Tab-separated table of N, CA and C in Angstrom:
chain	number	residue	atom	x	y	z
A	1	UNK	N	-63.784	11.046	6.138
A	1	UNK	CA	-63.824	12.024	7.149
A	1	UNK	C	-63.196	11.741	8.336
A	2	UNK	N	-63.141	10.431	8.723
A	2	UNK	CA	-62.477	10.004	10.026
A	2	UNK	C	-61.119	10.290	10.048
A	3	UNK	N	-60.407	10.508	8.824
A	3	UNK	CA	-59.026	10.891	8.856
A	3	UNK	C	-58.809	12.335	9.178
A	4	UNK	N	-59.813	13.210	8.812
A	4	UNK	CA	-59.664	14.612	8.990
A	4	UNK	C	-59.956	14.810	10.508
A	5	UNK	N	-60.920	14.128	11.159
A	5	UNK	CA	-61.280	14.382	12.489
A	5	UNK	C	-60.123	13.990	13.485
A	6	UNK	N	-59.462	12.813	13.097
A	6	UNK	CA	-58.331	12.336	14.029
A	6	UNK	C	-57.002	13.123	13.783
A	7	UNK	N	-56.921	13.620	12.549
A	7	UNK	CA	-55.666	14.401	12.116
A	7	UNK	C	-55.733	15.902	12.743
A	8	UNK	N	-56.911	16.400	12.867
A	8	UNK	CA	-57.003	17.833	13.265
A	8	UNK	C	-56.480	18.036	14.728
A	9	UNK	N	-56.860	17.181	15.650
A	9	UNK	CA	-56.273	17.344	17.024
A	9	UNK	C	-54.763	17.135	17.042
A	10	UNK	N	-54.247	16.362	16.193
A	10	UNK	CA	-52.729	16.122	16.193
A	10	UNK	C	-52.069	17.330	15.596
A	11	UNK	N	-52.665	18.044	14.629
A	11	UNK	CA	-52.080	19.199	14.021
A	11	UNK	C	-52.135	20.334	15.114
A	12	UNK	N	-53.143	20.394	15.984
A	12	UNK	CA	-53.261	21.424	16.811
A	12	UNK	C	-52.270	21.258	18.036
A	13	UNK	N	-52.090	19.962	18.427
A	13	UNK	CA	-51.077	19.684	19.316
A	13	UNK	C	-49.711	19.976	18.885
A	14	UNK	N	-49.446	19.604	17.631
A	14	UNK	CA	-48.178	19.831	16.948
A	14	UNK	C	-47.880	21.397	16.800
A	15	UNK	N	-48.994	22.053	16.553
A	15	UNK	CA	-48.895	23.574	16.412
A	15	UNK	C	-48.566	24.177	17.705
A	16	UNK	N	-49.259	23.763	18.794
A	16	UNK	CA	-49.072	24.242	20.100
A	16	UNK	C	-47.564	23.967	20.630
A	17	UNK	N	-47.132	22.736	20.299
A	17	UNK	CA	-45.695	22.300	20.694
A	17	UNK	C	-44.772	23.240	19.927
A	18	UNK	N	-45.150	23.496	18.692
A	18	UNK	CA	-44.197	24.400	17.853
A	18	UNK	C	-44.227	25.874	18.356
A	19	UNK	N	-45.341	26.392	18.768
A	19	UNK	CA	-45.543	27.669	19.337
A	19	UNK	C	-44.712	27.795	20.628
A	20	UNK	N	-44.803	26.755	21.475
A	20	UNK	CA	-44.153	26.670	22.770
A	20	UNK	C	-42.634	26.715	22.618
A	21	UNK	N	-42.172	26.047	21.566
A	21	UNK	CA	-40.756	25.977	21.216
A	21	UNK	C	-40.198	27.343	20.884
A	22	UNK	N	-41.001	27.980	19.944
A	22	UNK	CA	-40.713	29.380	19.470
A	22	UNK	C	-40.622	30.327	20.541
A	23	UNK	N	-41.538	30.301	21.555
A	23	UNK	CA	-41.497	31.186	22.753
A	23	UNK	C	-40.341	30.905	23.583
A	24	UNK	N	-39.979	29.579	23.815
A	24	UNK	CA	-38.771	29.242	24.573
A	24	UNK	C	-37.494	29.749	23.996
A	25	UNK	N	-37.386	29.652	22.585
A	25	UNK	CA	-36.257	30.111	21.875
A	25	UNK	C	-36.138	31.586	22.104
A	26	UNK	N	-37.224	32.256	21.801
A	26	UNK	CA	-37.212	33.752	21.750
A	26	UNK	C	-36.804	34.256	23.195
A	27	UNK	N	-37.330	33.593	24.271
A	27	UNK	CA	-37.050	34.004	25.621
A	27	UNK	C	-35.552	33.764	25.965
A	28	UNK	N	-34.967	32.653	25.400
A	28	UNK	CA	-33.601	32.301	25.734
A	28	UNK	C	-32.734	33.319	24.977
A	29	UNK	N	-33.117	33.592	23.746
A	29	UNK	CA	-32.298	34.421	22.923
A	29	UNK	C	-32.282	35.908	23.420
A	30	UNK	N	-33.313	36.450	24.149
A	30	UNK	CA	-33.363	37.728	24.566
A	30	UNK	C	-32.701	37.793	25.980
A	31	UNK	N	-32.457	36.691	26.540
A	31	UNK	CA	-31.904	36.693	27.986
A	31	UNK	C	-30.312	36.714	27.856
A	32	UNK	N	-29.685	37.675	28.690
A	32	UNK	CA	-28.237	37.530	28.648
A	32	UNK	C	-27.753	36.901	29.909
A	33	UNK	N	-28.578	36.328	30.754
A	33	UNK	CA	-28.244	35.658	31.964
A	33	UNK	C	-28.116	36.542	33.125
A	34	UNK	N	-28.156	37.827	32.970
A	34	UNK	CA	-28.169	38.752	34.081
A	34	UNK	C	-29.555	39.128	34.677
A	35	UNK	N	-29.630	39.586	35.780
A	35	UNK	CA	-30.756	40.027	36.292
A	35	UNK	C	-31.321	41.286	35.853
A	36	UNK	N	-32.636	41.474	35.291
A	36	UNK	CA	-33.113	42.537	34.725
A	36	UNK	C	-33.059	43.777	35.733
A	37	UNK	N	-32.997	44.969	35.132
A	37	UNK	CA	-32.921	46.222	35.907
A	37	UNK	C	-34.350	46.310	36.474
A	38	UNK	N	-34.485	46.972	37.705
A	38	UNK	CA	-35.844	47.176	38.265
A	38	UNK	C	-36.569	48.012	37.308
A	39	UNK	N	-37.983	47.891	37.317
A	39	UNK	CA	-38.827	48.577	36.428
A	39	UNK	C	-38.754	50.060	36.748
A	40	UNK	N	-38.679	51.001	36.466
A	40	UNK	CA	-38.710	52.381	36.864
A	40	UNK	C	-37.331	53.026	36.890
A	41	UNK	N	-36.283	52.185	36.717
A	41	UNK	CA	-34.883	52.813	36.808
A	41	UNK	C	-34.525	53.168	35.340
A	42	UNK	N	-33.912	54.378	35.157
A	42	UNK	CA	-33.612	54.760	33.856
A	42	UNK	C	-32.556	53.970	33.353
A	43	UNK	N	-32.506	53.825	31.938
A	43	UNK	CA	-31.375	53.067	31.391
A	43	UNK	C	-30.294	53.933	31.133
A	44	UNK	N	-28.896	53.421	30.945
A	44	UNK	CA	-27.917	54.433	30.812
A	44	UNK	C	-28.033	55.244	29.528
A	45	UNK	N	-28.800	54.877	28.488
A	45	UNK	CA	-28.967	55.694	27.292
A	45	UNK	C	-30.138	56.711	27.444
A	46	UNK	N	-30.948	56.628	28.505
A	46	UNK	CA	-32.121	57.472	28.507
A	46	UNK	C	-31.564	58.841	29.030
A	47	UNK	N	-32.095	59.948	28.463
A	47	UNK	CA	-31.738	61.204	28.728
A	47	UNK	C	-32.707	61.791	29.849
A	48	UNK	N	-32.245	62.159	31.047
A	48	UNK	CA	-33.201	62.675	31.962
A	48	UNK	C	-33.883	63.939	31.542
A	49	UNK	N	-35.129	64.097	32.008
A	49	UNK	CA	-35.818	65.320	31.614
A	49	UNK	C	-35.275	66.516	32.317
A	50	UNK	N	-35.189	67.613	31.773
A	50	UNK	CA	-34.673	68.824	32.178
A	50	UNK	C	-35.787	69.725	32.827
A	51	UNK	N	-35.633	70.136	33.958
A	51	UNK	CA	-36.541	71.101	34.632
A	51	UNK	C	-35.939	72.383	35.025
A	52	UNK	N	-36.523	73.478	34.626
A	52	UNK	CA	-36.086	74.759	34.989
A	52	UNK	C	-37.139	75.431	35.881
A	53	UNK	N	-36.783	76.024	36.957
A	53	UNK	CA	-37.684	76.638	37.817
A	53	UNK	C	-37.687	78.253	37.470
A	54	UNK	N	-38.741	78.727	37.137
A	54	UNK	CA	-38.819	80.150	36.745
A	54	UNK	C	-39.526	80.833	37.884
A	55	UNK	N	-38.940	81.755	38.667
A	55	UNK	CA	-39.665	82.449	39.681
A	55	UNK	C	-40.052	83.849	39.209
A	56	UNK	N	-41.177	84.253	39.267
A	56	UNK	CA	-41.648	85.571	38.741
A	56	UNK	C	-42.183	86.469	39.986
A	57	UNK	N	-41.761	87.681	39.915
A	57	UNK	CA	-42.273	88.655	40.765
A	57	UNK	C	-42.121	89.985	40.125
A	58	UNK	N	-42.585	91.032	40.737
A	58	UNK	CA	-42.575	92.301	40.159
A	58	UNK	C	-41.195	92.881	40.319
A	59	UNK	N	-40.528	93.205	39.246
A	59	UNK	CA	-40.641	92.829	37.804
A	59	UNK	C	-39.430	92.191	37.408
A	60	UNK	N	-39.246	90.924	37.662
A	60	UNK	CA	-38.110	90.183	37.393
A	60	UNK	C	-38.556	88.743	37.124
A	61	UNK	N	-37.667	87.982	36.421
A	61	UNK	CA	-37.707	86.536	36.047
A	61	UNK	C	-36.339	86.042	36.622
A	62	UNK	N	-36.505	84.943	37.367
A	62	UNK	CA	-35.160	84.257	37.746
A	62	UNK	C	-35.373	82.789	37.391
A	63	UNK	N	-34.203	82.411	36.622
A	63	UNK	CA	-34.217	81.019	36.113
A	63	UNK	C	-33.197	80.171	36.943
A	64	UNK	N	-33.467	78.955	37.250
A	64	UNK	CA	-32.709	78.162	37.986
A	64	UNK	C	-32.921	76.614	37.539
A	65	UNK	N	-31.897	76.087	36.733
A	65	UNK	CA	-30.654	76.717	36.264
A	65	UNK	C	-30.803	77.686	35.225
A	66	UNK	N	-29.748	78.431	34.889
A	66	UNK	CA	-29.776	79.394	33.878
A	66	UNK	C	-29.474	78.915	32.528
A	67	UNK	N	-29.062	77.663	32.344
A	67	UNK	CA	-28.827	77.006	30.986
A	67	UNK	C	-29.619	75.752	30.789
A	68	UNK	N	-29.756	75.257	29.674
A	68	UNK	CA	-30.477	74.023	29.494
A	68	UNK	C	-29.791	73.158	28.372
A	69	UNK	N	-30.065	71.908	28.477
A	69	UNK	CA	-29.561	71.035	27.429
A	69	UNK	C	-30.674	71.039	26.303
A	70	UNK	N	-30.438	70.641	25.104
A	70	UNK	CA	-31.435	70.602	24.040
A	70	UNK	C	-32.247	69.482	24.308
A	71	UNK	N	-33.563	69.480	23.789
A	71	UNK	CA	-34.502	68.386	24.054
A	71	UNK	C	-35.655	69.002	24.969
A	72	UNK	N	-36.408	68.140	25.439
A	72	UNK	CA	-37.655	68.465	26.159
A	72	UNK	C	-37.196	69.062	27.594
A	73	UNK	N	-37.754	70.380	27.775
A	73	UNK	CA	-37.473	71.142	29.071
A	73	UNK	C	-38.887	71.485	29.532
A	74	UNK	N	-38.984	71.137	30.860
A	74	UNK	CA	-40.165	71.577	31.619
A	74	UNK	C	-39.891	72.835	32.426
A	75	UNK	N	-40.641	73.945	32.195
A	75	UNK	CA	-40.538	75.041	32.932
A	75	UNK	C	-41.620	75.006	34.093
A	76	UNK	N	-41.155	75.073	35.388
A	76	UNK	CA	-42.021	75.224	36.474
A	76	UNK	C	-42.136	76.628	36.830
A	77	UNK	N	-43.155	77.313	36.610
A	77	UNK	CA	-43.327	78.630	36.724
A	77	UNK	C	-43.972	78.987	38.166
A	78	UNK	N	-43.348	79.690	38.980
A	78	UNK	CA	-43.901	80.014	40.267
A	78	UNK	C	-44.006	81.529	40.373
A	79	UNK	N	-45.243	82.038	40.741
A	79	UNK	CA	-45.501	83.386	40.895
A	79	UNK	C	-45.259	83.739	42.273
A	80	UNK	N	-44.159	84.347	42.642
A	80	UNK	CA	-43.898	84.853	43.986
A	80	UNK	C	-44.199	86.242	44.168
A	81	UNK	N	-44.811	86.865	43.238
A	81	UNK	CA	-45.218	88.309	43.329
A	81	UNK	C	-46.537	88.511	43.800
A	82	UNK	N	-47.025	89.764	43.814
A	82	UNK	CA	-48.372	90.125	44.274
A	82	UNK	C	-49.342	90.355	43.193
A	83	UNK	N	-48.911	90.285	41.931
A	83	UNK	CA	-49.791	90.432	40.685
A	83	UNK	C	-49.808	89.272	39.829
A	84	UNK	N	-50.795	89.098	39.020
A	84	UNK	CA	-50.865	87.852	38.093
A	84	UNK	C	-49.746	87.993	36.988
A	85	UNK	N	-49.166	86.829	36.688
A	85	UNK	CA	-48.189	86.970	35.584
A	85	UNK	C	-48.371	85.722	34.758
A	86	UNK	N	-47.567	85.659	33.645
A	86	UNK	CA	-47.616	84.441	32.801
A	86	UNK	C	-46.174	84.357	32.070
A	87	UNK	N	-45.898	83.364	31.410
A	87	UNK	CA	-44.608	83.090	30.901
A	87	UNK	C	-44.710	82.825	29.334
A	88	UNK	N	-43.921	83.381	28.426
A	88	UNK	CA	-43.980	83.168	27.090
A	88	UNK	C	-42.346	82.708	26.716
A	89	UNK	N	-42.176	81.644	25.999
A	89	UNK	CA	-40.857	81.181	25.566
A	89	UNK	C	-40.798	81.282	24.140
A	90	UNK	N	-39.829	81.940	23.520
A	90	UNK	CA	-39.714	82.040	22.125
A	90	UNK	C	-38.125	81.854	21.772
A	91	UNK	N	-37.942	81.131	20.695
A	91	UNK	CA	-36.505	81.033	20.155
A	91	UNK	C	-36.511	79.930	19.018
A	92	UNK	N	-35.396	79.323	18.645
A	92	UNK	CA	-35.243	78.441	17.549
A	92	UNK	C	-36.379	77.227	17.634
A	93	UNK	N	-37.332	77.370	16.636
A	93	UNK	CA	-38.277	76.269	16.606
A	93	UNK	C	-39.426	76.467	17.559
A	94	UNK	N	-39.494	77.564	18.412
A	94	UNK	CA	-40.587	77.722	19.465
A	94	UNK	C	-41.000	79.093	19.205
A	95	UNK	N	-42.283	79.281	18.939
A	95	UNK	CA	-42.809	80.615	18.630
A	95	UNK	C	-44.103	80.919	19.540
A	96	UNK	N	-44.840	79.942	19.896
A	96	UNK	CA	-46.121	80.198	20.647
A	96	UNK	C	-46.279	79.365	21.849
A	97	UNK	N	-45.191	79.315	22.693
A	97	UNK	CA	-45.210	78.466	23.869
A	97	UNK	C	-45.446	79.510	25.094
A	98	UNK	N	-46.587	79.217	25.745
A	98	UNK	CA	-46.851	80.144	26.878
A	98	UNK	C	-47.706	79.389	27.886
A	99	UNK	N	-47.740	79.917	29.082
A	99	UNK	CA	-48.682	79.429	30.237
A	99	UNK	C	-49.887	80.189	30.206
A	100	UNK	N	-50.782	79.670	30.925
A	100	UNK	CA	-51.927	80.596	31.164
A	100	UNK	C	-51.558	81.523	32.252
A	101	UNK	N	-52.404	82.472	32.757
A	101	UNK	CA	-52.183	83.418	33.723
A	101	UNK	C	-51.984	82.760	35.031
A	102	UNK	N	-50.933	83.108	35.755
A	102	UNK	CA	-50.588	82.477	37.050
A	102	UNK	C	-50.999	83.512	38.127
A	103	UNK	N	-51.812	83.181	39.052
A	103	UNK	CA	-52.130	84.061	40.211
A	103	UNK	C	-51.102	84.092	41.120
A	104	UNK	N	-51.096	85.211	41.951
A	104	UNK	CA	-50.063	85.210	42.958
A	104	UNK	C	-50.167	84.034	43.903
A	105	UNK	N	-48.803	83.451	44.122
A	105	UNK	CA	-48.757	82.222	44.958
A	105	UNK	C	-48.976	81.070	44.143
A	106	UNK	N	-49.331	81.149	42.816
A	106	UNK	CA	-49.783	79.991	42.019
A	106	UNK	C	-48.518	79.468	41.307
A	107	UNK	N	-48.775	78.452	40.551
A	107	UNK	CA	-47.723	77.738	39.765
A	107	UNK	C	-48.303	77.138	38.473
A	108	UNK	N	-47.454	77.039	37.504
A	108	UNK	CA	-47.849	76.430	36.147
A	108	UNK	C	-46.741	75.714	35.517
A	109	UNK	N	-46.922	74.863	34.687
A	109	UNK	CA	-45.923	74.165	34.061
A	109	UNK	C	-46.064	74.159	32.416
A	110	UNK	N	-44.820	74.334	31.937
A	110	UNK	CA	-44.906	74.470	30.514
A	110	UNK	C	-43.719	73.630	29.924
A	111	UNK	N	-43.892	72.733	28.982
A	111	UNK	CA	-42.847	71.795	28.496
A	111	UNK	C	-42.686	72.196	26.972
A	112	UNK	N	-41.463	72.437	26.723
A	112	UNK	CA	-41.019	72.865	25.398
A	112	UNK	C	-39.874	72.017	24.863
A	113	UNK	N	-39.681	71.794	23.570
A	113	UNK	CA	-38.645	71.162	23.131
A	113	UNK	C	-37.515	72.140	22.458
A	114	UNK	N	-36.365	72.225	23.222
A	114	UNK	CA	-35.565	73.279	22.824
A	114	UNK	C	-34.405	72.741	21.824
A	115	UNK	N	-34.022	73.504	20.943
A	115	UNK	CA	-32.884	73.239	19.956
A	115	UNK	C	-31.719	74.185	20.507
A	116	UNK	N	-30.543	73.911	20.093
A	116	UNK	CA	-29.437	74.751	20.372
A	116	UNK	C	-29.639	76.184	20.040
A	117	UNK	N	-29.392	77.121	20.918
A	117	UNK	CA	-29.617	78.532	20.626
A	117	UNK	C	-29.989	79.278	21.870
A	118	UNK	N	-30.385	80.486	21.606
A	118	UNK	CA	-30.812	81.363	22.653
A	118	UNK	C	-32.403	81.565	22.609
A	119	UNK	N	-33.017	81.571	23.758
A	119	UNK	CA	-34.417	81.658	23.850
A	119	UNK	C	-34.790	82.837	24.790
A	120	UNK	N	-35.803	83.620	24.335
A	120	UNK	CA	-36.222	84.785	25.188
A	120	UNK	C	-37.435	84.349	25.992
A	121	UNK	N	-37.440	84.752	27.342
A	121	UNK	CA	-38.524	84.459	28.139
A	121	UNK	C	-39.102	85.744	28.701
A	122	UNK	N	-40.388	85.971	28.862
A	122	UNK	CA	-40.942	87.153	29.162
A	122	UNK	C	-42.383	86.934	29.798
A	123	UNK	N	-42.882	88.129	30.456
A	123	UNK	CA	-44.201	88.140	30.858
A	123	UNK	C	-45.014	88.926	29.873
A	124	UNK	N	-46.085	88.308	29.362
A	124	UNK	CA	-46.887	89.144	28.291
A	124	UNK	C	-48.022	90.012	28.863
A	125	UNK	N	-48.105	90.086	30.289
A	125	UNK	CA	-49.145	90.860	30.830
A	125	UNK	C	-48.958	92.205	30.927
A	126	UNK	N	-49.850	93.055	30.474
A	126	UNK	CA	-49.685	94.497	30.484
A	126	UNK	C	-48.322	94.935	29.999
A	127	UNK	N	-47.632	95.741	30.607
A	127	UNK	CA	-46.263	96.165	30.302
A	127	UNK	C	-45.032	95.482	31.166
A	128	UNK	N	-45.413	94.263	31.635
A	128	UNK	CA	-44.401	93.632	32.615
A	128	UNK	C	-43.088	93.395	31.847
A	129	UNK	N	-43.004	93.109	30.491
A	129	UNK	CA	-41.857	92.788	29.800
A	129	UNK	C	-41.020	94.113	29.869
A	130	UNK	N	-41.612	95.190	29.528
A	130	UNK	CA	-40.893	96.496	29.506
A	130	UNK	C	-40.461	96.934	30.810
A	131	UNK	N	-41.135	96.479	31.826
A	131	UNK	CA	-40.704	96.780	33.115
A	131	UNK	C	-39.597	95.947	33.852
A	132	UNK	N	-39.187	94.944	33.018
A	132	UNK	CA	-38.008	94.076	33.395
A	132	UNK	C	-38.262	92.647	33.511
A	133	UNK	N	-39.490	92.185	33.174
A	133	UNK	CA	-39.720	90.659	33.219
A	133	UNK	C	-39.370	90.154	31.789
A	134	UNK	N	-38.119	90.122	31.518
A	134	UNK	CA	-37.612	89.642	30.223
A	134	UNK	C	-36.197	89.153	30.487
A	135	UNK	N	-36.004	87.942	29.996
A	135	UNK	CA	-34.627	87.276	30.139
A	135	UNK	C	-34.309	86.278	29.059
A	136	UNK	N	-33.173	85.839	29.081
A	136	UNK	CA	-32.784	84.857	28.008
A	136	UNK	C	-32.231	83.559	28.551
A	137	UNK	N	-32.345	82.478	27.989
A	137	UNK	CA	-31.888	81.217	28.261
A	137	UNK	C	-31.127	80.561	27.142
A	138	UNK	N	-29.869	80.127	27.408
A	138	UNK	CA	-29.085	79.467	26.484
A	138	UNK	C	-29.349	77.916	26.497
A	139	UNK	N	-29.677	77.359	25.321
A	139	UNK	CA	-29.818	75.804	25.290
A	139	UNK	C	-28.695	75.298	24.390
A	140	UNK	N	-28.159	74.191	24.774
A	140	UNK	CA	-27.080	73.508	23.995
A	140	UNK	C	-25.741	74.213	24.260
A	141	UNK	N	-24.897	74.462	23.240
A	141	UNK	CA	-23.645	75.020	23.335
A	141	UNK	C	-23.285	76.279	24.100
A	142	UNK	N	-22.191	76.660	24.242
A	142	UNK	CA	-21.717	77.788	25.056
A	142	UNK	C	-21.953	79.092	24.303
A	143	UNK	N	-22.344	80.167	25.114
A	143	UNK	CA	-22.535	81.499	24.623
A	143	UNK	C	-21.933	82.517	25.339
A	144	UNK	N	-21.334	83.493	24.897
A	144	UNK	CA	-20.622	84.621	25.561
A	144	UNK	C	-21.659	85.355	26.405
A	145	UNK	N	-22.876	85.298	26.143
A	145	UNK	CA	-23.966	86.025	26.906
A	145	UNK	C	-24.405	85.324	28.042
A	146	UNK	N	-24.223	84.062	28.163
A	146	UNK	CA	-24.705	83.252	29.233
A	146	UNK	C	-23.896	83.411	30.606
A	147	UNK	N	-24.494	83.257	31.634
A	147	UNK	CA	-23.812	83.407	32.939
A	147	UNK	C	-22.757	82.253	33.114
A	148	UNK	N	-21.851	82.563	34.072
A	148	UNK	CA	-20.812	81.527	34.260
A	148	UNK	C	-21.541	80.256	34.918
A	149	UNK	N	-20.940	78.957	34.415
A	149	UNK	CA	-21.550	77.807	34.839
A	149	UNK	C	-21.653	77.702	36.457
A	150	UNK	N	-20.780	78.333	37.211
A	150	UNK	CA	-21.010	78.189	38.549
A	150	UNK	C	-22.102	79.046	39.123
A	151	UNK	N	-22.650	80.027	38.418
A	151	UNK	CA	-23.804	80.772	38.844
A	151	UNK	C	-24.993	80.001	39.085
A	152	UNK	N	-25.566	79.948	40.269
A	152	UNK	CA	-26.835	79.143	40.594
A	152	UNK	C	-28.054	79.599	39.747
A	153	UNK	N	-28.113	80.944	39.361
A	153	UNK	CA	-29.337	81.456	38.807
A	153	UNK	C	-29.007	82.745	37.944
A	154	UNK	N	-29.752	82.943	36.986
A	154	UNK	CA	-29.576	84.151	36.078
A	154	UNK	C	-30.862	84.985	36.371
A	155	UNK	N	-30.748	86.162	36.575
A	155	UNK	CA	-32.033	87.015	36.675
A	155	UNK	C	-32.112	87.910	35.528
A	156	UNK	N	-33.292	88.509	35.374
A	156	UNK	CA	-33.441	89.419	34.226
A	156	UNK	C	-32.551	90.715	34.306
A	157	UNK	N	-32.135	90.970	35.584
A	157	UNK	CA	-31.335	92.207	35.706
A	157	UNK	C	-29.922	91.881	35.176
A	158	UNK	N	-29.370	90.688	35.523
A	158	UNK	CA	-27.966	90.419	35.075
A	158	UNK	C	-28.100	90.159	33.549
A	159	UNK	N	-29.148	89.532	32.943
A	159	UNK	CA	-29.241	89.407	31.529
A	159	UNK	C	-29.241	90.714	30.802
A	160	UNK	N	-29.946	91.745	31.287
A	160	UNK	CA	-30.043	93.045	30.680
A	160	UNK	C	-28.661	93.732	30.669
A	161	UNK	N	-27.946	93.520	31.827
A	161	UNK	CA	-26.561	94.212	31.946
A	161	UNK	C	-25.536	93.700	31.002
A	162	UNK	N	-25.758	92.454	30.633
A	162	UNK	CA	-24.811	91.658	29.796
A	162	UNK	C	-24.909	92.032	28.247
A	163	UNK	N	-26.090	92.565	27.972
A	163	UNK	CA	-26.425	92.930	26.520
A	163	UNK	C	-25.554	94.051	26.061
């Protein structure tokens, strides 16, 4: 028994030394010698989140910008009107994305993952859609129905005229 008692601490020390060596090798292997980037800075391969502001009022929707990249898009919905409104987004892979009712002066957010294609946005309250609160957003590639890239915003009026 005396052998096991004296041998056990040695094996522990040897195991600790081995573990320390592994950690040192791993840390050295992962280091390229340069200073690490600050915590919070995006990497060059990270895709920034897309945000589109949707301004709603009687009876129009204005999108800024009027186009989107594919991937996660957050719609910041601002009710600049005097009536309650809401926003529905539908298109490729998106069928039931909507905000809750937004009171006058209020704001809501809706994040949707967009694929390449055309999306319809509208207000589902009462007959607001039929009164003009209906527009389209192009995600991904170019479309002949989308506004010129230099246009700062697309409104439901211009989208209706282009159809």
